[in-house]
XYZ file of C-alpha atoms in Angstrom:
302
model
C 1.751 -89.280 133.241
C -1.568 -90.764 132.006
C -3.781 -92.115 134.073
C -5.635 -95.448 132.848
C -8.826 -94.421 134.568
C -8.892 -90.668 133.218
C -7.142 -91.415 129.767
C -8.350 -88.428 127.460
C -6.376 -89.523 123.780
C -7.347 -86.579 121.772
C -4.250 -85.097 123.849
C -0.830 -83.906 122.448
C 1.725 -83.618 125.328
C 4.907 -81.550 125.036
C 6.937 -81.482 128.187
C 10.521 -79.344 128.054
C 13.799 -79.427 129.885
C 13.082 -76.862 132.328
C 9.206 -77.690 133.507
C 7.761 -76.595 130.655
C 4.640 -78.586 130.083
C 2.243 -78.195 126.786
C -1.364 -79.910 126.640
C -3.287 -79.342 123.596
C -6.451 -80.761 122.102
C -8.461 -80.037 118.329
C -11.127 -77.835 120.463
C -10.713 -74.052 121.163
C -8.149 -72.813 123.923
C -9.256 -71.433 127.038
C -6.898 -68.757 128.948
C -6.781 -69.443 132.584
C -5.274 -67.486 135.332
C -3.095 -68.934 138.631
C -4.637 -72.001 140.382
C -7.651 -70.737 142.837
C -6.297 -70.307 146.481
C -9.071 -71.761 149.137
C -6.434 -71.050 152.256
C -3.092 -70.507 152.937
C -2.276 -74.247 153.018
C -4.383 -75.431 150.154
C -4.270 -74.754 146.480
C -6.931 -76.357 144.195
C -5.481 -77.499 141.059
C -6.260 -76.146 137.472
C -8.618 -77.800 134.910
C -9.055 -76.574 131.519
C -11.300 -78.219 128.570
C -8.960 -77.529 125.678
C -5.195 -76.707 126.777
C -2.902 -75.357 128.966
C 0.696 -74.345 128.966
C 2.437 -74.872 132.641
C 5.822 -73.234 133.097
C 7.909 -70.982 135.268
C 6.660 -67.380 134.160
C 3.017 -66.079 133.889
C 4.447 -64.155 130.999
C 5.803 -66.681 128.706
C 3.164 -69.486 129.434
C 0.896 -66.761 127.825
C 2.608 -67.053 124.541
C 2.292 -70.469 124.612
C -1.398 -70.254 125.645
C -1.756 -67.856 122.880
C 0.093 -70.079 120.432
C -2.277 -72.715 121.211
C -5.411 -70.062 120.281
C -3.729 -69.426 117.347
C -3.989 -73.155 115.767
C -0.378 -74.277 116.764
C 0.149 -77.603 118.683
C 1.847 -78.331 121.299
C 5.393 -78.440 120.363
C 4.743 -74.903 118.379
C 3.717 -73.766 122.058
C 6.418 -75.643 124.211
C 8.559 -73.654 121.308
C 8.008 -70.407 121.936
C 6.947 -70.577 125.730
C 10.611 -72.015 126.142
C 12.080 -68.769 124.067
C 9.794 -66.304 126.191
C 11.293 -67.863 129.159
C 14.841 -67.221 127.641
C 13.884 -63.767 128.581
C 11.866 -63.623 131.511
C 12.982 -66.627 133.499
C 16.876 -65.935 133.187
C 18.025 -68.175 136.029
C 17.107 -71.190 133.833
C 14.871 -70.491 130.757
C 18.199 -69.615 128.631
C 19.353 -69.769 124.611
C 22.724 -70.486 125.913
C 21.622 -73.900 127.862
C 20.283 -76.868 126.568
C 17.576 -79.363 128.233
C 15.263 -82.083 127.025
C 11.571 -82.342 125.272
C 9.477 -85.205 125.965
C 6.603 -84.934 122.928
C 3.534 -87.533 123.503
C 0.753 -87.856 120.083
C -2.457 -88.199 120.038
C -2.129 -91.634 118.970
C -0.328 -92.766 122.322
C 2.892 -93.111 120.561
C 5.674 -90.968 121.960
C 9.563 -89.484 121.251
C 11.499 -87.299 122.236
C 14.663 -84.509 121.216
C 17.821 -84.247 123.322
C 19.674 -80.825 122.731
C 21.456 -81.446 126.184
C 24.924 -79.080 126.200
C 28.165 -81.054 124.830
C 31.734 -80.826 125.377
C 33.867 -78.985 123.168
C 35.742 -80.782 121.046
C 39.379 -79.771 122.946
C 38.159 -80.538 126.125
C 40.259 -82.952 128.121
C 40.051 -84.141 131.904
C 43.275 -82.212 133.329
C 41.167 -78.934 132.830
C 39.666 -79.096 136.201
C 42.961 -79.285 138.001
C 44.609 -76.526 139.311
C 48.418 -75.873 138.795
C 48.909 -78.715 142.083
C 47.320 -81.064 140.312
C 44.004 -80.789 142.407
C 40.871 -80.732 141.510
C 39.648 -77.158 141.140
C 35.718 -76.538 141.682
C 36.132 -72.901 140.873
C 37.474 -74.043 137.247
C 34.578 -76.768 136.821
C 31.633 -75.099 138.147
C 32.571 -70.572 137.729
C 34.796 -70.246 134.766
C 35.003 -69.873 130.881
C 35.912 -73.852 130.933
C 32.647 -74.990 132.678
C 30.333 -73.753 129.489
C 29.442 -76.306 127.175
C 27.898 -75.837 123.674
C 24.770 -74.973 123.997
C 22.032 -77.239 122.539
C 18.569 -75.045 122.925
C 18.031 -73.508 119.593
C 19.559 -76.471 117.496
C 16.620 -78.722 119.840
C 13.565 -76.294 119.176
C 14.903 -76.203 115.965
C 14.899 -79.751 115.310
C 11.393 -80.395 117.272
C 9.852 -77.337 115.040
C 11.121 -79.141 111.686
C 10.144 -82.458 112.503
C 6.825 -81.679 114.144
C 6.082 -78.224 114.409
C 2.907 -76.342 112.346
C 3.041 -73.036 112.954
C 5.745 -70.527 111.112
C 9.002 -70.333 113.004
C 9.464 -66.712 112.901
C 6.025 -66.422 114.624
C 7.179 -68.471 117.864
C 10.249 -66.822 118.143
C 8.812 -63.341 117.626
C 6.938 -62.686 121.291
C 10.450 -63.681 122.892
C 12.122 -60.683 120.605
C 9.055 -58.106 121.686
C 9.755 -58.977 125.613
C 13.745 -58.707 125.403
C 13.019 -55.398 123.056
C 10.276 -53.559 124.870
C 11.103 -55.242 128.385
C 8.495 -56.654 130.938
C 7.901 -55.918 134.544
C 9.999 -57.445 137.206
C 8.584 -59.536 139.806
C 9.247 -59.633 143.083
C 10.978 -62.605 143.178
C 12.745 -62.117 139.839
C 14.333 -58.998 141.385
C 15.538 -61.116 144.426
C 17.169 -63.477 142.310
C 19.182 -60.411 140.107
C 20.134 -59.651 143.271
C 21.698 -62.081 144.346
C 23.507 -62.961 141.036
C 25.140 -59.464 140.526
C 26.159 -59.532 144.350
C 27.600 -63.053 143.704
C 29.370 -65.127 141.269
C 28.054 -63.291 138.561
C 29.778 -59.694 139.556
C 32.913 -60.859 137.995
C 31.006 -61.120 134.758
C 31.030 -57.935 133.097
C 28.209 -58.922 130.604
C 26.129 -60.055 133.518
C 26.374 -56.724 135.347
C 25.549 -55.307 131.950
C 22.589 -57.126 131.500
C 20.891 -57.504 135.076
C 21.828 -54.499 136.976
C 21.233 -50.734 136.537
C 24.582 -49.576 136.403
C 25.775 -52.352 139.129
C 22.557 -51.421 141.559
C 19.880 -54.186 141.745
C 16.712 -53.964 139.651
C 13.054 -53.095 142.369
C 10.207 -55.011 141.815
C 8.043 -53.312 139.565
C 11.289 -51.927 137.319
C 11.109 -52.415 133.522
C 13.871 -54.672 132.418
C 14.673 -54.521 128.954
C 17.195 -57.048 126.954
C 18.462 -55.010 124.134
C 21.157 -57.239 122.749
C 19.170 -60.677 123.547
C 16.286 -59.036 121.820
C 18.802 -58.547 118.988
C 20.271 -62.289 119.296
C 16.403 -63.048 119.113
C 15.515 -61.426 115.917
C 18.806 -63.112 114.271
C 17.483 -66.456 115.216
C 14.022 -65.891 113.949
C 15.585 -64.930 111.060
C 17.630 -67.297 109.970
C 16.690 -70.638 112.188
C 19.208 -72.616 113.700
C 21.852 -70.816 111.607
C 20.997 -67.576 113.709
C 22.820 -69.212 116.612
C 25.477 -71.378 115.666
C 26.503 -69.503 112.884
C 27.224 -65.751 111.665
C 27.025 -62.924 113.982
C 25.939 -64.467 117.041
C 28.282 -67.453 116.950
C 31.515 -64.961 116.736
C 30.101 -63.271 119.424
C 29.932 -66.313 121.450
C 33.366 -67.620 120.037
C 35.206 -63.784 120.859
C 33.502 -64.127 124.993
C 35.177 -67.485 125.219
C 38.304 -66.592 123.931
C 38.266 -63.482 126.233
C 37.849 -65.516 129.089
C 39.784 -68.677 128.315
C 37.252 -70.688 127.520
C 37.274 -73.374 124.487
C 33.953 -73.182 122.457
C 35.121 -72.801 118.728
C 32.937 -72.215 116.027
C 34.002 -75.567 114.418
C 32.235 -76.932 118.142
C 28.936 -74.666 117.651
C 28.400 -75.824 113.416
C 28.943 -79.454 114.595
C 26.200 -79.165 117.386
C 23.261 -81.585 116.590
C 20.245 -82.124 118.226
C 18.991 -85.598 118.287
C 15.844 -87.505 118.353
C 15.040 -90.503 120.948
C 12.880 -93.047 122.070
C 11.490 -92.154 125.293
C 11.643 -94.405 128.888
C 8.539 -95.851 129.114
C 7.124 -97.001 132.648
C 3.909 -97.541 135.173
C 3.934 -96.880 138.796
C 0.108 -97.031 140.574
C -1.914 -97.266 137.360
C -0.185 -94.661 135.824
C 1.624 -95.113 132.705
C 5.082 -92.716 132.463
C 7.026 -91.580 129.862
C 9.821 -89.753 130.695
C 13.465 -88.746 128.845
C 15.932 -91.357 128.642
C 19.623 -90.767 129.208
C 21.798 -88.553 128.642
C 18.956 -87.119 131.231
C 19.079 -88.896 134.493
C 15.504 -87.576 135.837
C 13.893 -90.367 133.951
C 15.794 -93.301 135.446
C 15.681 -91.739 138.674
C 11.632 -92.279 138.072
């Protein structure tokens, strides 16, 4: 949102699916820390001359802050902060999701990339019944059928291509050195590992694999280290979009659904586009908004 009384228009803004936001100017970058705590009711909020990259993890809004130091802009930064959330914000920040980015130019003009999930192409609306005929929310919301394509890579892809500056291996690179050499779990990371291998996710043998030691629950303060994302990682900065929805990581992908009955083919991942749109454009109190139109409802909700 811009505010016509504070408008600063040497500012790039780069907002992602998953509250990811990017602000970047021409001027040096300055690091900041957490917002300032005056009491235990009242936060003051962050202000930084130059830039600042807002998301879920301390650790991957670094590598977009550093991005930013480097000379990238802000979709180079929304870019890899996204990827470095693949890895340490698993509960959302994932390759095998998709989401939105909502890119606004220094000249006020604005667009934006949908790389929201999609159907795969045998889908069909009987799916979610069970063998009654009911409606099964097991089958639509836990199971091999409830995965769409995923759209993440193919839209960073696209938004690096069309408007990106920095080298593509070099955003994807910091993600690949946190899944490799592993990062320190929060507390509140650990709680949520927790409570997905106690959960739905302890009939996923790849998700026991991944997030437990053995089927015990990470601590906080436990290394945890990715060694096959970090490998999925280095494919895609590699080879780009290709990394994904083609060669070794897309028969990966294609073998897991087949395993578990689910209907992503790799005809479904090569057809997977990204695409650009315009924006939703509104004002509410003297504030001009620009927000993602549909498929994504949150902007006509605003």
């Amino acid at each position: 949102m811009i505010n016509h009384r504070h408008f600063l228009a040497f500012f790039t803004l780069c907002s992602l699916w998953l509250g990811t936001t990017v602000l970047s100017s021409t001027g040096p970058v300055s690091t900041l820390g957490a917002s300032a705590t005056v009491g235990p009711d009242t936060i003051q909020p962050v202000r930084a001359p130059n830039g600042m990259v807002v998301s879920a993890s301390t650790r991957a809004s670094q590598v977009g802050s550093d991005v930013l130091a480097a000379g990238g802009n802000a979709v180079d930064a929304a870019i890899a902060t996204g990827l470095a959330l693949a890895v340490t914000h698993p509960s959302a920040g994932n390759i095998g999701g998709g989401g939105f980015m909502v890119i606004r130019f220094p000249d006020g003009t604005s667009t934006a990339v949908d790389f929201r999930e999609k159907a795969p192409l045998a889908s069909h609306p009987e799916m979610w019944l069970d063998d009654s005929g009911e409606y099964s929310r097991t089958t639509h919301h836990n199971s091999y059928l409830a995965v769409g394509v995923p759209g993440t890579v193919a839209g960073f892809w696209k938004a690096h291509q069309l408007y990106g500056d920095q080298d593509w291996e070099r955003l994807v690179k910091p993600a690949v050195t946190l899944a490799r050499d592993g990062f320190e779990i929060t507390e509140r990371l650990a709680g949520g590992l927790e409570r997905l291998i106690e959960g739905r996710g302890s009939s996923f043998p790849g998700t026991i694999q991944s997030f437990s030691k053995d089927g015990y629950p990470y601590s906080s303060g436990e290394m945890l280290v990715q060694t096959d994302l970090g490998r999925t990682l280095e494919r895609i900065a590699a080879d780009g979009r290709d990394g994904f929805y083609a060669g070794e990581t897309a028969r990966l992908l294609v073998a897991e659904m087949e395993r578990g009955g689910g209907i992503i083919t790799l005809e479904d991942l090569a057809r997977y586009q990204a695409r650009e749109r315009t924006p939703i454009h509104g004002t509410y109190n003297g504030y001009d908004i620009i927000s993602m139109a549909p498929p994504s409802s949150g902007g006509i909700a605003i």
